[in-house]
Each structure stands twice: as C-alpha cells, then as structure tokens.
C-alpha cells in the first residue's frame, strides 16, 4: 500500500511538473479554412508540435538571432462539397498532411539585423492525397505552399500558391479561418468509405461547371 501511495504521489508530481507527456504530444487547436478561389472546399487541419528548428542550442541560438523557430506536423482532411445537378450535395473527402514552421520573437526581442533569418510568421506546406478515377471525372493530388505574417501555428489567414498533379497552377489565393467551425456544414462533413466510382459531375475544363483543386482546370 505504501508503495502504491508513493507511486501515485510521484506520478502526480511528474504530471504537475509538465514531465508526464513529451512536448510532441501537445496539440494545437484544430482549424477549418476556406479558399478564396474554391469556395466549395474546406481544409480542416490539426497541428502537433515536433520540435525546434534553430539548433540543439535552442534558447542560445534564439537569443543570438532574435527568434525561435518551431516545426509542427499537420494532419487533417480536405472536403469538396458541391451541388451535383438536382441531386443532394455531393461530398468528396481526402486526407491531408503537411508541415507548419513558425518563427517567433525571443521575449519580444527584435531579430538581429545581421542574421539571415530575420522574419517572423508562419509557413505551411500541405498535400491532399486524393486519387479517384472513373465515371466522367477524375481527381488527382495537389499541394499548397502558404505563408502568413502572423506568428501563429493556425493564423487567421494564409496566402497560398498551389499546383496539382494535373499540372495546373492555381495562382495566388487566400485561406481564411472559419470563425465558427461548428456552424459550417462543409467543415464537418465526413466521407468514411470512398465510393466505387466518383460522382459524375464534370470539371470546368471538361465541359462542366464545378471547379476544384483536384480536377483538371
């Protein structure tokens, strides 16, 4: 009994000191984003801390160069929910993975002007893993390269450029965080099992009207 009580006490002390779980187990709040060029789509992502990017002498380097740099792994989903003729909304979902790197000031200190990495903010690289063929439409993976002036892992806006495996370049667009995710049906839909054949709606470049990151432009 004494050993059990001691174990419980030690466990409580460890948890209180913040040593009960590794840093990587701390999750940032998930967020849902809407793309300015593709309003039927949503990106819902969750970011998990991975570690420092500066060096093993993390705090010393941050003090010298004026900023901390942290990497986060990203996991989530991409949703394309659109009207397919007179039918109910068609739902297409795929997994999304990527990385967010954030640069922040060190205790409010401005970055060293002589250092090369003087900017603060965030950078996102995101790939959507959608591969569906058949019917009258095909979907292929695409990648976004985004940045933000906000030194936050999930900023209110990202400025992005994108490219698909179709070879289509999407230009510059804005991802804006949905303020009340629970009130946005597109943020919350889920497709558990992909259909044996995709919906038959055609992409804009194939004679139809639907426009998507994943379809041929």
PDB file of C-alpha atoms in Angstrom:
ATOM      1  CA  UNK A   1       0.000   0.000   0.000  1.00  0.00           C
ATOM      2  CA  UNK A   2       2.832   2.384   0.873  1.00  0.00           C
ATOM      3  CA  UNK A   3       4.483   1.650  -2.460  1.00  0.00           C
ATOM      4  CA  UNK A   4       1.195   2.330  -4.285  1.00  0.00           C
ATOM      5  CA  UNK A   5       0.691   5.623  -2.492  1.00  0.00           C
ATOM      6  CA  UNK A   6       4.302   6.615  -3.270  1.00  0.00           C
ATOM      7  CA  UNK A   7       3.835   5.743  -6.951  1.00  0.00           C
ATOM      8  CA  UNK A   8       0.685   7.818  -7.135  1.00  0.00           C
ATOM      9  CA  UNK A   9       2.393  10.737  -5.443  1.00  0.00           C
ATOM     10  CA  UNK A  10       5.351  10.565  -7.822  1.00  0.00           C
ATOM     11  CA  UNK A  11       3.011  10.356 -10.808  1.00  0.00           C
ATOM     12  CA  UNK A  12       1.149  13.437  -9.618  1.00  0.00           C
ATOM     13  CA  UNK A  13       4.409  15.329  -9.082  1.00  0.00           C
ATOM     14  CA  UNK A  14       5.623  14.381 -12.579  1.00  0.00           C
ATOM     15  CA  UNK A  15       2.373  15.490 -14.182  1.00  0.00           C
ATOM     16  CA  UNK A  16       2.383  18.770 -12.261  1.00  0.00           C
ATOM     17  CA  UNK A  17       5.939  19.478 -13.395  1.00  0.00           C
ATOM     18  CA  UNK A  18       4.968  19.008 -17.018  1.00  0.00           C
ATOM     19  CA  UNK A  19       7.057  15.845 -17.493  1.00  0.00           C
ATOM     20  CA  UNK A  20       4.203  13.379 -17.834  1.00  0.00           C
ATOM     21  CA  UNK A  21       3.970  13.713 -21.611  1.00  0.00           C
ATOM     22  CA  UNK A  22       6.512  14.675 -24.266  1.00  0.00           C
ATOM     23  CA  UNK A  23       6.305  18.058 -25.936  1.00  0.00           C
ATOM     24  CA  UNK A  24       5.225  16.382 -29.168  1.00  0.00           C
ATOM     25  CA  UNK A  25       2.017  15.214 -27.525  1.00  0.00           C
ATOM     26  CA  UNK A  26       0.738  18.774 -27.149  1.00  0.00           C
ATOM     27  CA  UNK A  27      -1.826  19.575 -29.856  1.00  0.00           C
ATOM     28  CA  UNK A  28      -2.701  22.961 -31.225  1.00  0.00           C
ATOM     29  CA  UNK A  29      -6.381  23.666 -31.662  1.00  0.00           C
ATOM     30  CA  UNK A  30      -7.663  22.440 -34.987  1.00  0.00           C
ATOM     31  CA  UNK A  31      -8.937  24.946 -37.539  1.00  0.00           C
ATOM     32  CA  UNK A  32     -11.077  24.945 -40.674  1.00  0.00           C
ATOM     33  CA  UNK A  33     -10.128  27.120 -43.660  1.00  0.00           C
ATOM     34  CA  UNK A  34     -11.988  28.220 -46.790  1.00  0.00           C
ATOM     35  CA  UNK A  35     -10.156  29.014 -50.036  1.00  0.00           C
ATOM     36  CA  UNK A  36     -10.941  32.313 -51.786  1.00  0.00           C
ATOM     37  CA  UNK A  37     -10.766  30.665 -55.225  1.00  0.00           C
ATOM     38  CA  UNK A  38     -12.588  27.427 -54.364  1.00  0.00           C
ATOM     39  CA  UNK A  39     -15.483  28.324 -52.000  1.00  0.00           C
ATOM     40  CA  UNK A  40     -16.973  24.794 -52.037  1.00  0.00           C
ATOM     41  CA  UNK A  41     -13.842  23.381 -50.415  1.00  0.00           C
ATOM     42  CA  UNK A  42     -12.655  23.240 -46.818  1.00  0.00           C
ATOM     43  CA  UNK A  43      -9.303  22.397 -45.241  1.00  0.00           C
ATOM     44  CA  UNK A  44      -9.574  21.129 -41.653  1.00  0.00           C
ATOM     45  CA  UNK A  45      -6.183  20.659 -40.010  1.00  0.00           C
ATOM     46  CA  UNK A  46      -4.697  19.844 -36.622  1.00  0.00           C
ATOM     47  CA  UNK A  47      -1.082  20.734 -35.803  1.00  0.00           C
ATOM     48  CA  UNK A  48       1.155  18.804 -33.395  1.00  0.00           C
ATOM     49  CA  UNK A  49       4.426  20.181 -32.051  1.00  0.00           C
ATOM     50  CA  UNK A  50       7.516  18.384 -33.351  1.00  0.00           C
ATOM     51  CA  UNK A  51      10.402  20.483 -32.075  1.00  0.00           C
ATOM     52  CA  UNK A  52      12.888  23.314 -32.615  1.00  0.00           C
ATOM     53  CA  UNK A  53      14.391  24.178 -35.999  1.00  0.00           C
ATOM     54  CA  UNK A  54      17.199  26.507 -34.930  1.00  0.00           C
ATOM     55  CA  UNK A  55      19.728  24.101 -33.363  1.00  0.00           C
ATOM     56  CA  UNK A  56      20.284  21.850 -30.388  1.00  0.00           C
ATOM     57  CA  UNK A  57      21.322  25.015 -28.513  1.00  0.00           C
ATOM     58  CA  UNK A  58      17.768  26.232 -28.969  1.00  0.00           C
ATOM     59  CA  UNK A  59      17.478  29.070 -26.480  1.00  0.00           C
ATOM     60  CA  UNK A  60      21.028  30.304 -27.057  1.00  0.00           C
ATOM     61  CA  UNK A  61      20.535  30.498 -30.833  1.00  0.00           C
ATOM     62  CA  UNK A  62      17.162  32.175 -30.353  1.00  0.00           C
ATOM     63  CA  UNK A  63      18.772  34.779 -28.097  1.00  0.00           C
ATOM     64  CA  UNK A  64      21.567  35.491 -30.582  1.00  0.00           C
ATOM     65  CA  UNK A  65      19.447  35.633 -33.724  1.00  0.00           C
ATOM     66  CA  UNK A  66      16.291  37.076 -32.219  1.00  0.00           C
ATOM     67  CA  UNK A  67      13.721  34.379 -32.903  1.00  0.00           C
ATOM     68  CA  UNK A  68      12.612  30.852 -32.121  1.00  0.00           C
ATOM     69  CA  UNK A  69      11.597  28.521 -34.940  1.00  0.00           C
ATOM     70  CA  UNK A  70       9.280  25.583 -34.283  1.00  0.00           C
ATOM     71  CA  UNK A  71       8.078  22.786 -36.553  1.00  0.00           C
ATOM     72  CA  UNK A  72       4.586  21.272 -36.347  1.00  0.00           C
ATOM     73  CA  UNK A  73       3.248  18.204 -38.122  1.00  0.00           C
ATOM     74  CA  UNK A  74      -0.133  18.652 -39.805  1.00  0.00           C
ATOM     75  CA  UNK A  75      -2.879  16.078 -40.269  1.00  0.00           C
ATOM     76  CA  UNK A  76      -6.448  16.584 -41.366  1.00  0.00           C
ATOM     77  CA  UNK A  77      -8.858  16.472 -44.261  1.00  0.00           C
ATOM     78  CA  UNK A  78      -9.854  18.250 -47.451  1.00  0.00           C
ATOM     79  CA  UNK A  79     -13.558  18.384 -48.270  1.00  0.00           C
ATOM     80  CA  UNK A  80     -15.183  19.286 -51.577  1.00  0.00           C
ATOM     81  CA  UNK A  81     -18.956  19.585 -51.142  1.00  0.00           C
ATOM     82  CA  UNK A  82     -20.856  20.761 -54.183  1.00  0.00           C
ATOM     83  CA  UNK A  83     -24.229  20.617 -55.917  1.00  0.00           C
ATOM     84  CA  UNK A  84     -24.427  17.811 -58.478  1.00  0.00           C
ATOM     85  CA  UNK A  85     -27.356  18.876 -60.670  1.00  0.00           C
ATOM     86  CA  UNK A  86     -30.656  18.370 -58.853  1.00  0.00           C
ATOM     87  CA  UNK A  87     -29.173  15.713 -56.564  1.00  0.00           C
ATOM     88  CA  UNK A  88     -28.246  16.335 -52.900  1.00  0.00           C
ATOM     89  CA  UNK A  89     -24.841  17.825 -52.207  1.00  0.00           C
ATOM     90  CA  UNK A  90     -22.056  15.557 -53.451  1.00  0.00           C
ATOM     91  CA  UNK A  91     -19.284  15.009 -50.881  1.00  0.00           C
ATOM     92  CA  UNK A  92     -15.671  14.221 -51.723  1.00  0.00           C
ATOM     93  CA  UNK A  93     -13.138  13.954 -48.891  1.00  0.00           C
ATOM     94  CA  UNK A  94      -9.466  13.068 -48.742  1.00  0.00           C
ATOM     95  CA  UNK A  95      -6.733  13.084 -46.123  1.00  0.00           C
ATOM     96  CA  UNK A  96      -4.277  15.960 -45.919  1.00  0.00           C
ATOM     97  CA  UNK A  97      -0.788  16.005 -44.417  1.00  0.00           C
ATOM     98  CA  UNK A  98       1.954  18.578 -44.170  1.00  0.00           C
ATOM     99  CA  UNK A  99       4.177  20.785 -42.048  1.00  0.00           C
ATOM    100  CA  UNK A 100       3.884  24.200 -40.415  1.00  0.00           C
ATOM    101  CA  UNK A 101       7.017  26.131 -39.430  1.00  0.00           C
ATOM    102  CA  UNK A 102       6.605  29.147 -37.135  1.00  0.00           C
ATOM    103  CA  UNK A 103       9.156  31.855 -36.376  1.00  0.00           C
ATOM    104  CA  UNK A 104       8.589  33.991 -33.285  1.00  0.00           C
ATOM    105  CA  UNK A 105      10.488  36.706 -31.430  1.00  0.00           C
ATOM    106  CA  UNK A 106      12.581  35.824 -28.396  1.00  0.00           C
ATOM    107  CA  UNK A 107      10.999  37.537 -25.379  1.00  0.00           C
ATOM    108  CA  UNK A 108       9.924  40.432 -27.605  1.00  0.00           C
ATOM    109  CA  UNK A 109      13.462  40.981 -28.871  1.00  0.00           C
ATOM    110  CA  UNK A 110      13.770  42.133 -32.496  1.00  0.00           C
ATOM    111  CA  UNK A 111      15.726  39.889 -34.809  1.00  0.00           C
ATOM    112  CA  UNK A 112      19.423  40.563 -35.267  1.00  0.00           C
ATOM    113  CA  UNK A 113      19.708  42.691 -38.470  1.00  0.00           C
ATOM    114  CA  UNK A 114      22.933  40.903 -39.424  1.00  0.00           C
ATOM    115  CA  UNK A 115      21.270  37.476 -39.274  1.00  0.00           C
ATOM    116  CA  UNK A 116      19.770  35.992 -42.423  1.00  0.00           C
ATOM    117  CA  UNK A 117      16.594  34.623 -40.820  1.00  0.00           C
ATOM    118  CA  UNK A 118      15.073  37.874 -39.581  1.00  0.00           C
ATOM    119  CA  UNK A 119      11.397  37.352 -40.402  1.00  0.00           C
ATOM    120  CA  UNK A 120       8.675  36.107 -38.111  1.00  0.00           C
ATOM    121  CA  UNK A 121       5.438  34.425 -39.130  1.00  0.00           C
ATOM    122  CA  UNK A 122       4.328  31.013 -40.325  1.00  0.00           C
ATOM    123  CA  UNK A 123       4.790  28.778 -43.355  1.00  0.00           C
ATOM    124  CA  UNK A 124       2.529  25.881 -44.368  1.00  0.00           C
ATOM    125  CA  UNK A 125       3.136  23.078 -46.844  1.00  0.00           C
ATOM    126  CA  UNK A 126       0.047  20.893 -47.350  1.00  0.00           C
ATOM    127  CA  UNK A 127      -0.611  17.919 -49.655  1.00  0.00           C
ATOM    128  CA  UNK A 128      -4.079  16.477 -50.266  1.00  0.00           C
ATOM    129  CA  UNK A 129      -3.979  12.759 -51.054  1.00  0.00           C
ATOM    130  CA  UNK A 130      -6.973  12.320 -53.342  1.00  0.00           C
ATOM    131  CA  UNK A 131      -6.785   9.748 -56.159  1.00  0.00           C
ATOM    132  CA  UNK A 132     -10.165   8.904 -57.700  1.00  0.00           C
ATOM    133  CA  UNK A 133     -10.714   7.837 -61.296  1.00  0.00           C
ATOM    134  CA  UNK A 134     -13.738   6.575 -63.199  1.00  0.00           C
ATOM    135  CA  UNK A 135     -17.132   7.895 -64.296  1.00  0.00           C
ATOM    136  CA  UNK A 136     -16.887  11.255 -66.045  1.00  0.00           C
ATOM    137  CA  UNK A 137     -14.462  12.879 -63.634  1.00  0.00           C
ATOM    138  CA  UNK A 138     -11.014  12.261 -62.208  1.00  0.00           C
ATOM    139  CA  UNK A 139      -9.345  13.750 -59.131  1.00  0.00           C
ATOM    140  CA  UNK A 140      -5.599  13.882 -58.511  1.00  0.00           C
ATOM    141  CA  UNK A 141      -3.449  15.062 -55.548  1.00  0.00           C
ATOM    142  CA  UNK A 142      -2.454  18.694 -55.155  1.00  0.00           C
ATOM    143  CA  UNK A 143      -0.081  20.696 -52.975  1.00  0.00           C
ATOM    144  CA  UNK A 144      -0.330  24.131 -51.364  1.00  0.00           C
ATOM    145  CA  UNK A 145       2.571  26.373 -50.337  1.00  0.00           C
ATOM    146  CA  UNK A 146       1.309  29.025 -47.907  1.00  0.00           C
ATOM    147  CA  UNK A 147       2.666  31.812 -45.727  1.00  0.00           C
ATOM    148  CA  UNK A 148       1.376  34.193 -43.078  1.00  0.00           C
ATOM    149  CA  UNK A 149       2.732  37.277 -41.307  1.00  0.00           C
ATOM    150  CA  UNK A 150       1.058  36.048 -38.115  1.00  0.00           C
ATOM    151  CA  UNK A 151       3.467  34.224 -35.802  1.00  0.00           C
ATOM    152  CA  UNK A 152       0.845  31.586 -35.051  1.00  0.00           C
ATOM    153  CA  UNK A 153       0.573  27.894 -35.848  1.00  0.00           C
ATOM    154  CA  UNK A 154      -3.029  28.426 -37.021  1.00  0.00           C
ATOM    155  CA  UNK A 155      -3.247  32.052 -38.212  1.00  0.00           C
ATOM    156  CA  UNK A 156      -6.457  33.724 -39.303  1.00  0.00           C
ATOM    157  CA  UNK A 157      -5.274  33.817 -42.935  1.00  0.00           C
ATOM    158  CA  UNK A 158      -2.763  32.130 -45.211  1.00  0.00           C
ATOM    159  CA  UNK A 159      -1.619  33.396 -48.616  1.00  0.00           C
ATOM    160  CA  UNK A 160      -1.107  30.373 -50.853  1.00  0.00           C
ATOM    161  CA  UNK A 161       0.053  29.152 -54.210  1.00  0.00           C
ATOM    162  CA  UNK A 162      -0.865  25.678 -55.397  1.00  0.00           C
ATOM    163  CA  UNK A 163      -0.068  23.078 -58.001  1.00  0.00           C
ATOM    164  CA  UNK A 164      -1.839  19.826 -58.888  1.00  0.00           C
ATOM    165  CA  UNK A 165      -0.643  16.562 -60.412  1.00  0.00           C
ATOM    166  CA  UNK A 166      -2.689  17.541 -63.439  1.00  0.00           C
ATOM    167  CA  UNK A 167      -0.002  20.175 -63.979  1.00  0.00           C
ATOM    168  CA  UNK A 168      -2.386  23.021 -63.156  1.00  0.00           C
ATOM    169  CA  UNK A 169      -1.093  26.108 -61.310  1.00  0.00           C
ATOM    170  CA  UNK A 170      -3.757  27.847 -59.217  1.00  0.00           C
ATOM    171  CA  UNK A 171      -2.173  31.256 -58.813  1.00  0.00           C
ATOM    172  CA  UNK A 172      -2.359  33.151 -55.516  1.00  0.00           C
ATOM    173  CA  UNK A 173      -5.324  32.612 -53.189  1.00  0.00           C
ATOM    174  CA  UNK A 174      -6.216  33.186 -49.540  1.00  0.00           C
ATOM    175  CA  UNK A 175      -7.150  30.578 -46.947  1.00  0.00           C
ATOM    176  CA  UNK A 176      -9.353  32.200 -44.280  1.00  0.00           C
ATOM    177  CA  UNK A 177     -10.140  30.548 -40.957  1.00  0.00           C
ATOM    178  CA  UNK A 178     -13.844  29.801 -40.443  1.00  0.00           C
ATOM    179  CA  UNK A 179     -14.698  31.601 -37.159  1.00  0.00           C
ATOM    180  CA  UNK A 180     -17.416  29.183 -36.042  1.00  0.00           C
ATOM    181  CA  UNK A 181     -16.471  25.791 -37.434  1.00  0.00           C
ATOM    182  CA  UNK A 182     -19.424  24.009 -35.832  1.00  0.00           C
ATOM    183  CA  UNK A 183     -21.835  26.205 -37.824  1.00  0.00           C
ATOM    184  CA  UNK A 184     -20.223  25.378 -41.180  1.00  0.00           C
ATOM    185  CA  UNK A 185     -21.622  22.143 -42.643  1.00  0.00           C
ATOM    186  CA  UNK A 186     -18.737  21.771 -45.103  1.00  0.00           C
ATOM    187  CA  UNK A 187     -16.172  21.834 -42.274  1.00  0.00           C
ATOM    188  CA  UNK A 188     -17.905  18.965 -40.521  1.00  0.00           C
ATOM    189  CA  UNK A 189     -18.949  16.514 -43.263  1.00  0.00           C
ATOM    190  CA  UNK A 190     -17.114  13.193 -43.363  1.00  0.00           C
ATOM    191  CA  UNK A 191     -16.807  10.515 -46.026  1.00  0.00           C
ATOM    192  CA  UNK A 192     -15.925   7.205 -44.378  1.00  0.00           C
ATOM    193  CA  UNK A 193     -15.640   4.953 -47.430  1.00  0.00           C
ATOM    194  CA  UNK A 194     -14.871   6.320 -50.909  1.00  0.00           C
ATOM    195  CA  UNK A 195     -17.475   5.398 -53.490  1.00  0.00           C
ATOM    196  CA  UNK A 196     -16.535   2.744 -56.065  1.00  0.00           C
ATOM    197  CA  UNK A 197     -16.834   5.455 -58.716  1.00  0.00           C
ATOM    198  CA  UNK A 198     -16.662   9.229 -58.226  1.00  0.00           C
ATOM    199  CA  UNK A 199     -19.727  11.435 -58.746  1.00  0.00           C
ATOM    200  CA  UNK A 200     -20.437  12.085 -62.402  1.00  0.00           C
ATOM    201  CA  UNK A 201     -20.233  15.880 -62.279  1.00  0.00           C
ATOM    202  CA  UNK A 202     -17.729  17.198 -64.829  1.00  0.00           C
ATOM    203  CA  UNK A 203     -14.892  19.566 -64.066  1.00  0.00           C
ATOM    204  CA  UNK A 204     -14.839  23.068 -65.530  1.00  0.00           C
ATOM    205  CA  UNK A 205     -12.152  22.151 -68.045  1.00  0.00           C
ATOM    206  CA  UNK A 206     -14.116  19.107 -69.158  1.00  0.00           C
ATOM    207  CA  UNK A 207     -17.337  20.820 -70.169  1.00  0.00           C
ATOM    208  CA  UNK A 208     -18.964  21.126 -66.732  1.00  0.00           C
ATOM    209  CA  UNK A 209     -19.260  23.898 -64.162  1.00  0.00           C
ATOM    210  CA  UNK A 210     -17.637  22.523 -60.999  1.00  0.00           C
ATOM    211  CA  UNK A 211     -14.215  23.923 -60.130  1.00  0.00           C
ATOM    212  CA  UNK A 212     -11.881  22.143 -57.731  1.00  0.00           C
ATOM    213  CA  UNK A 213      -8.211  21.983 -56.755  1.00  0.00           C
ATOM    214  CA  UNK A 214      -8.206  18.289 -57.615  1.00  0.00           C
ATOM    215  CA  UNK A 215      -9.884  18.363 -61.037  1.00  0.00           C
ATOM    216  CA  UNK A 216      -8.337  19.347 -64.343  1.00  0.00           C
ATOM    217  CA  UNK A 217      -8.722  23.082 -64.970  1.00  0.00           C
TER     218      UNK A 217
END
